[in-house]
Coordinates of C-alpha atoms and ligand atoms in Angstrom, one line a residue:
X272 CA 16.5 -4.1 1.5
X273 CA 15.8 -7.5 -0.1
X274 CA 13.6 -7.6 -3.2
X275 CA 10.4 -9.6 -2.9
X276 CA 10.3 -13.1 -4.4
X277 CA 7.8 -13.6 -7.2
X278 CA 6.8 -17.2 -7.1
X279 CA 3.9 -19.6 -6.4
X280 CA 2.9 -20.1 -2.8
X281 CA 4.7 -23.5 -2.8
X282 CA 8.0 -21.4 -2.6
X283 CA 7.1 -20.6 1.0
X284 CA 8.5 -23.9 2.2
X285 CA 12.0 -23.2 1.1
X286 CA 11.8 -19.6 2.4
X287 CA 10.8 -20.8 5.8
X288 CA 13.3 -23.6 5.8
X289 CA 16.2 -21.2 5.2
X290 CA 15.1 -19.1 8.3
X291 CA 14.8 -22.2 10.4
X292 CA 12.3 -20.7 12.9
X293 CA 11.7 -22.0 16.4
X294 CA 7.9 -21.6 16.0
X295 CA 5.6 -20.0 13.4
X296 CA 2.5 -17.9 13.7
X297 CA 0.4 -16.8 10.7
X298 CA -1.7 -13.6 11.0
X299 CA -4.5 -13.3 8.6
X300 CA -8.1 -12.0 8.4
X301 CA -11.4 -13.9 8.1
X302 CA -11.7 -13.5 4.4
X303 CA -8.2 -14.7 3.6
X304 CA -8.5 -17.4 6.2
X305 CA -11.1 -19.1 4.1
X306 CA -9.4 -18.5 0.7
X307 CA -5.7 -19.0 1.3
X308 CA -4.9 -20.1 4.8
X309 CA -5.6 -23.8 4.2
X310 CA -3.0 -23.8 1.3
X311 CA -0.4 -22.0 3.4
X312 CA -0.9 -24.5 6.3
X313 CA -0.6 -27.4 3.9
X314 CA 2.8 -26.0 2.8
X315 CA 3.8 -25.5 6.5
X316 CA 2.9 -29.0 7.4
X317 CA 5.4 -30.4 10.0
X318 CA 5.9 -27.0 11.7
X319 CA 4.2 -25.9 14.9
X320 CA 1.9 -23.1 13.6
X321 CA -0.3 -20.7 15.6
X322 CA -3.2 -19.3 13.6
X323 CA -4.0 -15.7 14.4
X324 CA -7.3 -14.8 12.6
X325 CA -8.8 -11.4 13.0
X326 CA -11.9 -9.9 11.4
X327 CA -11.3 -8.0 8.2
X328 CA -11.1 -4.2 8.0
X329 CA -9.1 -1.1 8.8
X330 CA -10.5 -1.0 12.4
X331 CA -8.4 -4.0 13.2
X332 CA -5.3 -2.0 12.6
X333 CA -5.3 -1.0 16.3
X334 CA -3.2 -1.2 19.4
X335 CA -5.9 -3.3 21.0
X336 CA -5.6 -5.9 18.3
X337 CA -1.8 -5.7 18.6
X338 CA -2.1 -6.4 22.4
X339 CA -4.3 -9.4 21.7
X340 CA -1.7 -10.8 19.3
X341 CA 1.2 -10.1 21.7
X342 CA -0.7 -12.0 24.3
X343 CA -1.4 -15.0 22.1
X344 CA 2.3 -15.1 20.9
X345 CA 3.5 -15.0 24.5
X346 CA 1.2 -17.9 25.5
X347 CA 2.4 -19.8 22.5
X348 CA 6.0 -19.5 23.6
X349 CA 6.9 -17.3 20.6
X350 CA 10.5 -16.1 20.7
X351 CA 12.7 -13.7 18.7
X352 CA 13.8 -16.7 16.7
X353 CA 10.2 -17.4 15.8
X354 CA 8.6 -16.3 12.5
X355 CA 5.4 -14.2 12.2
X356 CA 3.9 -14.5 8.7
X357 CA 1.4 -11.8 7.6
X358 CA -0.9 -13.3 5.0
X359 CA -3.4 -10.8 3.7
X360 CA -3.8 -7.2 2.5
X361 CA -2.2 -4.0 3.8
X362 CA -4.1 -4.1 7.1
X363 CA -2.5 -7.5 7.8
X364 CA 1.0 -6.6 6.6
X365 CA 1.1 -3.3 8.5
X366 CA -0.2 -5.0 11.7
X367 CA 2.1 -8.1 11.4
X368 CA 5.1 -5.8 10.8
X369 CA 4.2 -3.7 13.8
X370 CA 3.7 -6.7 16.1
X371 CA 6.9 -8.4 14.8
X372 CA 9.0 -5.3 15.2
X373 CA 7.9 -4.7 18.8
X374 CA 7.5 -8.2 20.3
X375 CA 10.8 -9.0 22.2
X376 CA 12.4 -6.1 20.2
X377 CA 11.9 -7.9 16.9
X378 CA 11.1 -11.4 15.6
X379 CA 11.5 -13.0 12.2
X380 CA 8.9 -11.6 9.8
X381 CA 7.6 -12.8 6.4
X382 CA 4.8 -11.3 4.2
X383 CA 2.5 -13.0 1.8
X384 CA 0.6 -10.0 0.4
X385 CA -2.7 -11.0 -1.1
X386 CA -4.2 -7.8 -2.4
X387 CA -2.9 -5.8 -5.3
X388 CA -2.5 -2.8 -2.9
X389 CA -0.3 -4.9 -0.6
X390 CA 1.8 -6.5 -3.3
X391 CA 2.7 -3.2 -5.0
X392 CA 2.7 -0.9 -2.0
X393 CA 1.9 -1.9 1.6
X394 CA 4.2 -4.9 1.9
X395 CA 7.2 -3.0 0.3
X396 CA 9.3 -0.5 2.1
X397 CA 9.4 -1.3 5.8
X398 CA 6.7 1.0 7.1
X399 CA 4.5 -0.7 9.8
X400 CA 1.8 0.8 11.8
X401 CA -1.5 0.9 13.7
X402 CA -4.1 3.6 13.8
X403 CA -4.3 5.7 17.0
X404 CA -6.2 9.0 17.0
X405 CA -5.4 9.0 13.3
X406 CA -4.1 6.7 10.5
X407 CA -0.7 5.1 11.2
X408 CA 0.1 7.3 14.1
X409 CA 1.9 4.5 16.0
X410 CA 4.4 2.5 13.9
X411 CA 8.0 1.5 13.2
X412 CA 10.3 0.9 10.2
X413 CA 11.0 -2.8 10.1
X414 CA 12.1 -4.9 7.2
X415 CA 10.7 -8.4 6.7
X416 CA 13.0 -11.4 6.1
X417 CA 11.0 -12.2 3.0
X418 CA 8.1 -11.0 0.9
X419 CA 6.5 -13.7 -1.2
X420 CA 4.4 -12.3 -4.0
X421 CA 2.2 -15.0 -5.5
X422 CA -0.1 -13.8 -8.3
X423 CA -2.3 -16.8 -7.8
X424 CA -3.6 -15.2 -4.5
X425 CA -5.1 -12.3 -6.6
X426 CA -7.4 -14.7 -8.4
X427 CA -10.0 -14.3 -5.6
X428 CA -9.7 -10.6 -5.3
X429 CA -13.0 -8.6 -5.8
X430 CA -13.0 -6.0 -8.6
X431 CA -13.3 -3.1 -6.1
X432 CA -10.0 -4.3 -4.5
X433 CA -8.3 -4.6 -7.8
X434 CA -9.3 -1.0 -8.7
X435 CA -8.1 0.1 -5.3
X436 CA -4.6 -1.2 -5.9
X437 CA -4.7 -0.2 -9.6
X438 CA -4.7 3.5 -8.6
X439 CA -1.3 3.0 -7.0
X440 CA -0.1 1.4 -10.2
X441 CA -1.3 4.5 -12.2
X442 CA 0.8 6.5 -9.7
X443 CA 3.9 4.4 -10.5
X444 CA 3.1 4.9 -14.2
X445 CA 3.5 8.7 -13.7
X446 CA 6.7 8.1 -11.8
X447 CA 8.2 5.6 -14.3
X448 CA 8.0 5.4 -18.1
X449 CA 8.4 1.6 -18.1
X450 CA 5.3 1.1 -15.9
X451 CA 3.5 3.6 -18.1
X452 CA 4.3 1.7 -21.3
X453 CA 3.2 -1.7 -19.8
X454 CA 0.0 -0.2 -18.3
X455 CA -0.9 1.5 -21.6
X456 CA -1.1 -1.9 -23.3
X457 CA -3.6 -3.2 -20.8
X458 CA -7.4 -2.8 -21.3
X459 CA -9.0 -4.8 -18.5
X460 CA -8.3 -4.4 -14.8
X461 CA -8.5 -8.1 -14.3
X462 CA -5.6 -8.5 -16.7
X463 CA -3.5 -6.4 -14.3
X464 CA -3.6 -9.1 -11.6
X465 CA -2.2 -11.6 -14.1
X466 CA 0.5 -9.4 -15.4
X467 CA 3.7 -10.3 -13.6
X468 CA 5.8 -7.8 -15.7
X469 CA 3.6 -4.9 -14.6
X470 CA 3.5 -5.9 -10.9
X471 CA 7.3 -6.5 -10.9
X472 CA 7.9 -3.1 -12.5
X473 CA 5.6 -1.4 -10.0
X474 CA 7.4 -3.0 -7.1
X475 CA 10.7 -2.0 -8.6
X476 CA 9.7 1.7 -8.7
X477 CA 8.8 1.6 -5.0
X478 CA 11.9 -0.4 -4.1
X479 CA 14.2 1.9 -6.0
X480 CA 12.8 4.9 -4.1
X481 CA 12.7 3.5 -0.6
X482 CA 16.1 2.0 -0.9
X483 CA 17.4 5.6 -1.4
X484 CA 15.3 7.0 1.5
X485 CA 13.9 4.5 3.9
X486 CA 12.8 7.0 6.5
X487 CA 11.2 9.5 4.2
X488 CA 13.5 12.4 4.7
X489 CA 13.5 13.4 1.1
X490 CA 13.0 11.3 -2.1
X491 CA 10.5 8.9 -0.6
X492 CA 8.0 11.7 -0.6
X493 CA 7.5 11.4 -4.3
X494 CA 5.4 8.3 -3.4
X495 CA 2.9 10.7 -2.1
X496 CA 2.0 11.7 -5.6
X497 CA -1.8 12.0 -5.7
X498 CA -2.0 11.7 -2.0
X499 CA -2.1 15.4 -1.0
X500 CA -5.6 15.7 -2.5
X501 CA -6.3 12.0 -1.9
X502 CA -5.9 12.3 1.8
X503 CA -8.2 15.3 1.9
X504 CA -10.9 13.5 0.0
X505 CA -10.6 10.4 2.2
X506 CA -11.0 12.6 5.3
X507 CA -13.9 14.7 3.9
X508 CA -15.7 11.4 3.1
X509 CA -15.1 10.2 6.6
X510 CA -13.1 7.4 5.0
X511 CA -16.1 6.1 3.1
X512 CA -14.2 6.7 -0.1
X513 CA -11.6 4.0 -0.4
X514 CA -7.9 5.1 -0.4
X515 CA -7.2 4.0 -4.0
X516 CA -10.3 5.9 -5.3
X517 CA -9.3 9.0 -3.4
X518 CA -5.8 8.7 -4.7
X519 CA -7.2 8.3 -8.2
X520 CA -8.9 11.7 -8.0
X521 CA -5.7 13.0 -6.4
X522 CA -3.7 11.8 -9.4
X523 CA -6.0 13.6 -11.8
X524 CA -5.6 16.8 -9.7
X525 CA -1.8 16.4 -9.6
X526 CA -1.8 15.9 -13.4
X527 CA -3.7 19.2 -13.8
X528 CA -1.3 21.0 -11.5
X529 CA 1.5 19.7 -13.6
X530 CA -0.2 20.9 -16.7
X531 CA -0.6 24.5 -15.3
X532 CA 2.9 24.7 -14.0
X533 CA 4.9 22.7 -16.6
X534 CA 2.7 21.9 -19.5
X535 CA 2.5 18.3 -18.4
X536 CA 0.1 16.3 -20.7
X537 CA -2.6 15.6 -18.1
X538 CA -4.5 13.6 -20.8
X539 CA -2.1 10.8 -20.4
X540 CA -3.2 10.3 -16.8
X541 CA -6.9 11.0 -17.3
X542 CA -7.0 8.5 -20.2
X543 CA -5.5 5.7 -18.0
X544 CA -8.0 6.5 -15.2
X545 CA -10.9 6.6 -17.6
X546 CA -9.9 3.3 -19.2
X547 CA -10.0 1.5 -15.9
X548 CA -13.1 3.3 -14.7
X549 CA -11.2 4.9 -11.8
X550 CA -12.8 8.1 -10.4
X551 CA -11.5 11.5 -11.6
X552 CA -14.3 13.8 -10.6
X553 CA -14.0 15.8 -7.5
X554 CA -16.8 14.7 -5.1
X555 CA -16.5 17.9 -2.9
X556 CA -16.3 21.7 -3.5
X557 CA -12.7 22.6 -4.4
X558 CA -12.5 25.1 -1.5
X559 CA -13.5 22.4 1.0
X560 CA -10.8 20.1 -0.4
X561 CA -8.2 22.9 0.0
X562 CA -9.3 23.5 3.6
X563 CA -8.9 19.8 4.4
X564 CA -5.5 19.8 2.8
X565 CA -4.4 22.7 4.9
X566 CA -5.5 20.8 8.1
X567 CA -3.5 17.8 6.9
X568 CA -0.4 19.9 6.3
X569 CA 0.4 20.3 10.0
X570 CA 0.3 16.5 10.5
X571 CA 2.7 16.0 7.6
X572 CA 5.2 18.5 6.4
X573 CA 4.2 21.8 7.9
X574 CA 3.1 23.1 4.5
X575 CA 1.1 22.0 1.5
X576 CA 3.7 20.1 -0.4
X577 CA 2.6 18.8 -3.8
X578 CA 4.3 16.2 -6.0
X579 CA 4.0 17.7 -9.4
X580 CA 4.3 15.7 -12.7
X581 CA 6.6 17.4 -15.2
X582 CA 6.6 14.6 -17.7
X583 CA 6.1 10.8 -17.4
X584 CA 9.0 9.6 -15.3
X585 CA 9.8 13.0 -13.8
X586 CA 8.2 14.9 -10.9
X587 CA 9.1 17.7 -8.6
X588 CA 8.4 18.2 -4.9
X589 CA 7.2 21.7 -4.3
X590 CA 4.9 24.1 -2.6
X591 CA 2.2 25.0 -5.1
X592 CA 0.3 28.4 -4.9
X593 CA -3.3 28.0 -3.7
X594 CA -4.7 29.5 -6.9
X595 CA -3.1 26.9 -9.0
X596 CA -4.5 24.1 -6.9
X597 CA -7.9 25.8 -7.0
X598 CA -7.8 26.0 -10.8
X599 CA -6.8 22.4 -11.1
X600 CA -9.5 21.2 -8.8
X601 CA -12.1 23.3 -10.6
X602 CA -11.2 21.4 -13.8
X603 CA -12.3 18.2 -12.1
X604 CA -15.7 19.3 -11.0
Ligands
NAD105 N1 3.0 0.3 5.0 C1 2.8 0.9 3.8 O1 3.8 1.5 3.2 C2 1.4 1.0 3.3 C3 1.2 1.5 2.0 C4 0.0 1.5 1.5 C5 -1.1 1.1 2.2 N2 -0.9 0.7 3.5 C6 -2.0 0.2 4.4 O2 -2.6 -0.9 3.8 C7 -4.0 -0.9 4.2 C8 -4.9 -1.1 3.0 O3 -4.5 -2.3 2.4 P1 -5.5 -3.2 1.5 O4 -6.1 -2.2 0.5 O5 -4.8 -4.4 1.0 O6 -6.7 -3.5 2.5 P2 -7.1 -4.8 3.4 O7 -6.0 -5.4 4.0 O8 -8.3 -4.3 4.2 O9 -7.7 -5.7 2.3 C9 -8.9 -5.4 1.5 C10 -9.9 -6.4 1.5 O10 -9.5 -7.5 0.7 C11 -9.7 -8.8 1.4 N3 -8.7 -9.7 0.8 C12 -7.4 -9.7 1.0 N4 -6.8 -10.6 0.2 C13 -7.8 -11.1 -0.6 C14 -7.8 -12.1 -1.6 N5 -6.7 -12.6 -2.1 N6 -9.0 -12.5 -2.1 C15 -10.2 -11.9 -1.7 N7 -10.2 -10.9 -0.7 C16 -9.0 -10.6 -0.2 C17 -9.5 -8.4 2.8 O11 -10.1 -9.4 3.7 C18 -10.2 -7.1 2.9 O12 -11.6 -7.3 3.1 C19 -4.3 0.4 4.9 O13 -4.3 0.2 6.3 C20 -3.0 1.3 4.6 O14 -2.7 2.2 5.6 C21 0.4 0.6 4.0

């Protein structure tokens, strides 16, 4: 799995040149179209480019949208030697990856992630997908030919989207002492979007893990740190609470579980969340959250598996007794 390229958008021209695509299509959403598509088209001047612009939002990550895109690609004469570029957040990279992996059994694929969430998480690791009866039920593993991470694109990101991605960086800070040290020195969330060292270090954590276990048979599960409780909260809120905010509360809960089981210093996590004003209070009754987690368990691993912090840089994957989870959640009410 190739590492992403950290460079200004102008680097796109040499990345595309080296792939020598027959045709190019750029998939983006209406927000990013206004902000960043003109610049990308300017760089791609001279190529035949199809613009695929969809409304923003998670609802677009659907099989219906994929069909519309397959149709448009077919009419455009797109082939396996053509390049689909996903320019946008995780919705766009997941959808572009899915379309590219299925159209004619796989085309060239490039990502230009433009949210913090997509740069440190969604664009890395080869998981593609669309929602179908549930989140990411239909999908593939498919690696892009390039990922171009340009910090300049984060300059237009609203604060709520910065915080959404920042929760995943706090997760990496628990998994990796280097990320923790860099993050500890930062005070303002906006600074995060300009901190190349932090974004690179976060990407490195994910890369290291997915390189060992692309298809999530073992080690990759540590990336679900904070997500056991996080998913339950998202579901209970009917997806009104954003993923990153639910994960943030999930990280606080995991930190408490680590404290009960291993004496982990949960204050280290709570302090980071507090500093960035990320949520750590449980918005539902602990019992309700546990019931939602139990429903989720069937869809995932067949049991409630928790990623438990032991110390910064060290976690375990284990089944946690319900009373420990309950005590941890009660601490967050
Ligand atoms: N494949 C994976 O491993 C993986 C991992 C994590 C998340 N995901 C998926 O990613 C999706 C969430 O990604 P997201 O949080 O990026 O959401 P998103 O793609 O919906 O983007 C969030 C919002 O930011 C806007 N936006 C994007 N770039 C912008 C910019 N530079 N300036 C201003 N606005 C901008 C978008 O238009 C959108 O309104 C979910 O569908 C999730 O399942 C996938």
